[in-house]
Amino acid sequence: MAAFLQWRRFVFFDKETVKDPADNGKNFVVPVGISACDSGRGHIVLGDMEGQIWFLTRSLQLTSFQAYKLRVTHLYQLKQHSILVSVGQDEQGINPLVKVWNLDKRDSGNPLCTRIFPAIPGNKPTEVSCLSVHENLNFMAIGFTDGSVVLTKGDITRDRHSKTLTLHEGTCPITGLSFRQGGKLTHLFVATLEKVQCYTLSVKEYPRLELDTHGCALRCSALTDPSQDSQFIVAGDDCVYLYQPDERGPCFAFDGRKLLAHWHRGYLLLLTRDTKSPNKPEFGSGETSPSERQILTIYDLDNKFIAYSATFDDVIDVLAEWGSFYILTRDGKMSVLQEKDTQTKLEMLFKKNLFVMAINLAKSQHLDSDGLSEIFRQYGDHLYVKGDHDGAVQQYIRTIGKLEPSYVIRKFLDAQRIHNLTAYLQALHRQSLANPDHTTLLLNCYTKLKDSSKLEEFIKSSESEVHFDVEIAIKVLRQAGYHSHAVFLAERHMQHEWYLKIQLEDLKNYQEALRYIGRLPFEQAESNMKRYGKTLMHHVPDGTTLLLKGLCTDYQPSRDSADHDSLDKATTNKANSEEFIPIFANNPRELRAFLEHMIKVEPTSPQGVYDTLLELRLQDWAHEQDPEKKKILQEAALSLLTRDNTVFDKALVLCQMHNFKEGVLYLYEKGKLYQQIMHYHMQNEEYGKVVEACKRYGNQETCLWEQALGYFARKEEDCKTYISEVLEHIDQNNLMPPLLVVQTLAHNSTATLSVIKDYLINKLQRESQQIDDDESKIRQYREETAQLRSEIQELRTSAKIFQKTKCSMCNSPLELPSVHFLCSHSFHQHCFESYAESDAECPTCTPENRKVMDMLRAQDQKRDLHDHFTRQLRCSNDGFSVVADYFGRGVFNKLTLITDPPGGRTGAGSLEADLQRDLLIHTKRNA
């Protein structure tokens, strides 16, 4: 039970007397004889003792119509429909009539009356005490003075679609009725002078529940709005009770004789009799005292204060409409209570330092978050000035998100207030509104307070509760010397770079850092090994080498948990082993082991791996003194050179740097650098090797013999044996003209004529033999040419007699028709047509003639091959032979193949051309 005497009183409403704008600002006069009042749908409804119903608009325009012949006793205006329900009398006696009016429709200018029925419980006439209508227009309840309640169910605006029944009977007058809709359940609260009951109308039997054994006077009950859970208010003389459909709720000790109770927008309005005024007439009495004073009090039940309280004389009713309360008094005046705006009310509370009440009021008035934040700020400032720093921080925390954090932080930078600052910063982080500076400041507060428990709680919060910049936190903890905390934070939030940096630079825990890298995913493990590999190799060489071997072959992160077997083995991650070679700069032993492992496991390793391993093996070979070990190392180095992965240029440079003869010669041979091989032997004065190289590679490059002869010719030593061997090969293959050989050897003072005697004799003998052979061929060609000329002359001057008796194709006796050619071949016509490719050529001579024509065409095409001629002349050792060959092909002559005699030319030249044509193109004749 709440004692209202402890509630603070305020004047949150402004009282004004309503003026009539049409009467020069005089007081507005309410119609005389008002007997019933209600409001809703934008107007105030009044019923008088003469049966008229009045409508008062916001502009204070009064209209009326005659609803009853005698009087109006009750009015009920629905809030969601333009439906007005009235109770009145049309004749003398106890005969109340209920009329339902549709205010949107008109009948002769008046509202349309859609239904009329008598309000009689059974057959016994009695007076109506109260009236209530459900907003869904399906229920209407009428209470009577004899304790009866009549319920009309169905469409209340029509007679056909509704039925009436007596819901409640008793002996005590009904003082209040209210419908409550909660979801699909419909309840009816019934209040009498002695009891409070509730009916459930959504159940067929209409079960009844008695809620209390004391009731209230007439008009002293009301129903709260849905924001207050639609509770039924019963205002007794001692207390005000609130009821749910199934139980009694809270009560408030507001004493005094209650005359009226209303609920509107969170306010409870009570009209009580002033204790100094005369006693109120009993129930049902129409008598009134000449002057009765009442106290109107407006309560805010949520915030526990009195919003307004004032004394009035002879109040008829209090109506809520247009956002204000209107008080009607019997002297015909109407007063209005206009609520102050929220900001004004808050300022009044601020002046009295009632910040808690201001906060509650702002929440009930649904003030926006910015407005609430300002209240919290002012409240915090008030507590801070009073010295209540703990309370001030709590209020400042409620401003997070609206108030700039620096405003609060500056107030608590004093060392004595560091715990308050810590609390605020913690709240700032919990709401994920902290920036890196706030995180830094909070961690510094923890370190200043030496509060390890709070620090651990902050950094070890679950990942879903992390509301700070992890990287900033790690930096601050590292600077403050809390390395273990920083490492924990970095590992938990996968800040791999920070974890490794702290382990390696601060804690010097190289083994743990290496283990951590081995647990990372491939991409991160690769990048961190590139960054920290040199440091780890210096301190943990074996473990680092082992990790790099795995990283460059088939890397799988190590796992401590049971899900190690669930890794996807199908995904193969391999790093580029060549990129990690610089890590081994000061660890050649580990580098050698790493590279040996790579070429063994991954034969397709990058070229840099093979080059580096070759360099290491060559270094070992160069420094090794034991012949047996040196031979083994030599074979190992050569085995690398035989692989396709070795870069030729780099390998050659390495072999030359380490004077690795076998490797140099192998690479020269592999690169077909035969002249370099011979020059290598020449530089080392290995005469036998020079000759051997010429024998081995002379077929690929014939100039080697010439270079070898020039090399031996420049030597002043006795090289007759080698010169003789070289000359023998030159002579056998005709590689150099004799004159050039003599000129080359003329520079050698030790080379005498005896050295080239045999060479010159053999050369001259072969030349003489060649001359004899050429002269024999010339004679042969001249004889053949003379014979051909005679045959051509005979064909041109004599008749050709065809004496062949057999076919040259089938060798059968010739029969007519037959085909004869000047070449003395004859054919059956059917044989000729079967085998001949052309009607103008002899099938037997065609192949030979075609060869001759192809040779002529080939010579004609080669005449213009100047580049080919120049290249062949430059590369040949005997340029004269090349020129003679091209002369013989007719390159330097213009060859004209004459198929028809040129116009205007006669004589011997024309005759020779015709003979050539007849020789090459035979004419077909039919015998």
mmCIF file of N, CA, C and O in Angstrom, residues 807 809 817-821 826-843 924 926:
data_model
loop_
_atom_site.group_PDB
_atom_site.id
_atom_site.type_symbol
_atom_site.label_atom_id
_atom_site.label_comp_id
_atom_site.label_asym_id
_atom_site.label_seq_id
_atom_site.Cartn_x
_atom_site.Cartn_y
_atom_site.Cartn_z
ATOM 1 N N CYS A 807 53.399 -52.126 -129.888
ATOM 2 C CA CYS A 807 53.003 -51.030 -128.966
ATOM 3 C C CYS A 807 54.052 -50.915 -127.878
ATOM 4 O O CYS A 807 54.431 -51.920 -127.253
ATOM 5 N N MET A 809 53.682 -49.751 -125.074
ATOM 6 C CA MET A 809 53.073 -49.873 -123.749
ATOM 7 C C MET A 809 52.768 -51.321 -123.414
ATOM 8 O O MET A 809 53.165 -51.823 -122.375
ATOM 9 N N PRO A 817 43.307 -47.888 -134.823
ATOM 10 C CA PRO A 817 44.094 -46.643 -134.875
ATOM 11 C C PRO A 817 45.260 -46.695 -133.894
ATOM 12 O O PRO A 817 45.169 -47.356 -132.866
ATOM 13 N N SER A 818 46.353 -46.014 -134.235
ATOM 14 C CA SER A 818 47.546 -45.988 -133.406
ATOM 15 C C SER A 818 48.053 -44.560 -133.296
ATOM 16 O O SER A 818 47.709 -43.688 -134.089
ATOM 17 N N VAL A 819 48.953 -44.346 -132.308
ATOM 18 C CA VAL A 819 49.496 -43.017 -132.024
ATOM 19 C C VAL A 819 51.002 -43.113 -132.076
ATOM 20 O O VAL A 819 51.599 -43.987 -131.436
ATOM 21 N N HIS A 820 51.663 -42.191 -132.850
ATOM 22 C CA HIS A 820 53.117 -42.204 -133.024
ATOM 23 C C HIS A 820 53.689 -40.872 -132.561
ATOM 24 O O HIS A 820 53.083 -39.822 -132.760
ATOM 25 N N PHE A 821 54.873 -40.903 -131.902
ATOM 26 C CA PHE A 821 55.573 -39.709 -131.453
ATOM 27 C C PHE A 821 56.928 -39.628 -132.130
ATOM 28 O O PHE A 821 57.500 -40.637 -132.565
ATOM 29 N N SER A 826 55.474 -45.718 -130.246
ATOM 30 C CA SER A 826 54.156 -45.884 -130.870
ATOM 31 C C SER A 826 53.265 -46.631 -129.905
ATOM 32 O O SER A 826 53.734 -47.496 -129.128
ATOM 33 N N PHE A 827 51.951 -46.326 -129.968
ATOM 34 C CA PHE A 827 51.004 -46.908 -128.995
ATOM 35 C C PHE A 827 49.697 -47.205 -129.703
ATOM 36 O O PHE A 827 49.328 -46.539 -130.680
ATOM 37 N N HIS A 828 49.018 -48.251 -129.157
ATOM 38 C CA HIS A 828 47.615 -48.387 -129.531
ATOM 39 C C HIS A 828 46.874 -47.167 -129.009
ATOM 40 O O HIS A 828 47.241 -46.624 -127.949
ATOM 41 N N GLN A 829 45.840 -46.800 -129.741
ATOM 42 C CA GLN A 829 45.109 -45.617 -129.279
ATOM 43 C C GLN A 829 44.475 -45.856 -127.925
ATOM 44 O O GLN A 829 44.488 -44.984 -127.048
ATOM 45 N N HIS A 830 43.968 -47.064 -127.709
ATOM 46 C CA HIS A 830 43.329 -47.315 -126.410
ATOM 47 C C HIS A 830 44.370 -47.392 -125.299
ATOM 48 O O HIS A 830 44.116 -46.998 -124.162
ATOM 49 N N CYS A 831 45.577 -47.905 -125.641
ATOM 50 C CA CYS A 831 46.633 -47.905 -124.610
ATOM 51 C C CYS A 831 47.069 -46.479 -124.282
ATOM 52 O O CYS A 831 47.319 -46.127 -123.123
ATOM 53 N N PHE A 832 47.203 -45.637 -125.340
ATOM 54 C CA PHE A 832 47.608 -44.253 -125.113
ATOM 55 C C PHE A 832 46.602 -43.506 -124.235
ATOM 56 O O PHE A 832 46.966 -42.804 -123.293
ATOM 57 N N GLU A 833 45.314 -43.698 -124.547
ATOM 58 C CA GLU A 833 44.277 -42.997 -123.788
ATOM 59 C C GLU A 833 44.217 -43.488 -122.345
ATOM 60 O O GLU A 833 43.829 -42.747 -121.435
ATOM 61 N N SER A 834 44.604 -44.743 -122.116
ATOM 62 C CA SER A 834 44.561 -45.301 -120.759
ATOM 63 C C SER A 834 45.720 -44.831 -119.895
ATOM 64 O O SER A 834 45.578 -44.645 -118.691
ATOM 65 N N TYR A 835 46.921 -44.626 -120.512
ATOM 66 C CA TYR A 835 48.108 -44.357 -119.715
ATOM 67 C C TYR A 835 48.630 -42.929 -119.839
ATOM 68 O O TYR A 835 49.402 -42.473 -119.009
ATOM 69 N N ALA A 836 48.238 -42.210 -120.900
ATOM 70 C CA ALA A 836 48.781 -40.879 -121.121
ATOM 71 C C ALA A 836 48.175 -39.875 -120.152
ATOM 72 O O ALA A 836 46.974 -39.909 -119.877
ATOM 73 N N GLU A 837 49.002 -38.995 -119.608
ATOM 74 C CA GLU A 837 48.536 -37.933 -118.740
ATOM 75 C C GLU A 837 48.162 -36.696 -119.531
ATOM 76 O O GLU A 837 47.437 -35.844 -119.030
ATOM 77 N N SER A 838 48.683 -36.569 -120.773
ATOM 78 C CA SER A 838 48.381 -35.431 -121.625
ATOM 79 C C SER A 838 48.335 -35.916 -123.075
ATOM 80 O O SER A 838 49.097 -36.812 -123.463
ATOM 81 N N ASP A 839 47.475 -35.296 -123.863
ATOM 82 C CA ASP A 839 47.365 -35.710 -125.262
ATOM 83 C C ASP A 839 48.581 -35.307 -126.070
ATOM 84 O O ASP A 839 48.809 -35.831 -127.175
ATOM 85 N N ALA A 840 49.426 -34.371 -125.574
ATOM 86 C CA ALA A 840 50.557 -33.855 -126.366
ATOM 87 C C ALA A 840 51.882 -34.426 -125.925
ATOM 88 O O ALA A 840 52.938 -33.999 -126.397
ATOM 89 N N GLU A 841 51.913 -35.368 -124.957
ATOM 90 C CA GLU A 841 53.167 -35.896 -124.455
ATOM 91 C C GLU A 841 53.190 -37.398 -124.545
ATOM 92 O O GLU A 841 52.170 -38.068 -124.364
ATOM 93 N N CYS A 842 54.402 -37.907 -124.789
ATOM 94 C CA CYS A 842 54.606 -39.357 -124.864
ATOM 95 C C CYS A 842 54.591 -39.914 -123.464
ATOM 96 O O CYS A 842 55.347 -39.446 -122.596
ATOM 97 N N PRO A 843 53.775 -40.921 -123.179
ATOM 98 C CA PRO A 843 53.735 -41.493 -121.835
ATOM 99 C C PRO A 843 55.054 -42.059 -121.390
ATOM 100 O O PRO A 843 55.384 -42.026 -120.210
ATOM 101 N N LYS A 924 51.581 -35.176 -131.104
ATOM 102 C CA LYS A 924 50.841 -36.424 -131.295
ATOM 103 C C LYS A 924 50.359 -36.493 -132.752
ATOM 104 O O LYS A 924 49.859 -35.510 -133.282
ATOM 105 N N ASN A 926 48.173 -39.140 -135.478
ATOM 106 C CA ASN A 926 47.383 -40.360 -135.662
ATOM 107 C C ASN A 926 47.779 -40.997 -136.995
ATOM 108 O O ASN A 926 47.830 -40.329 -138.025
#
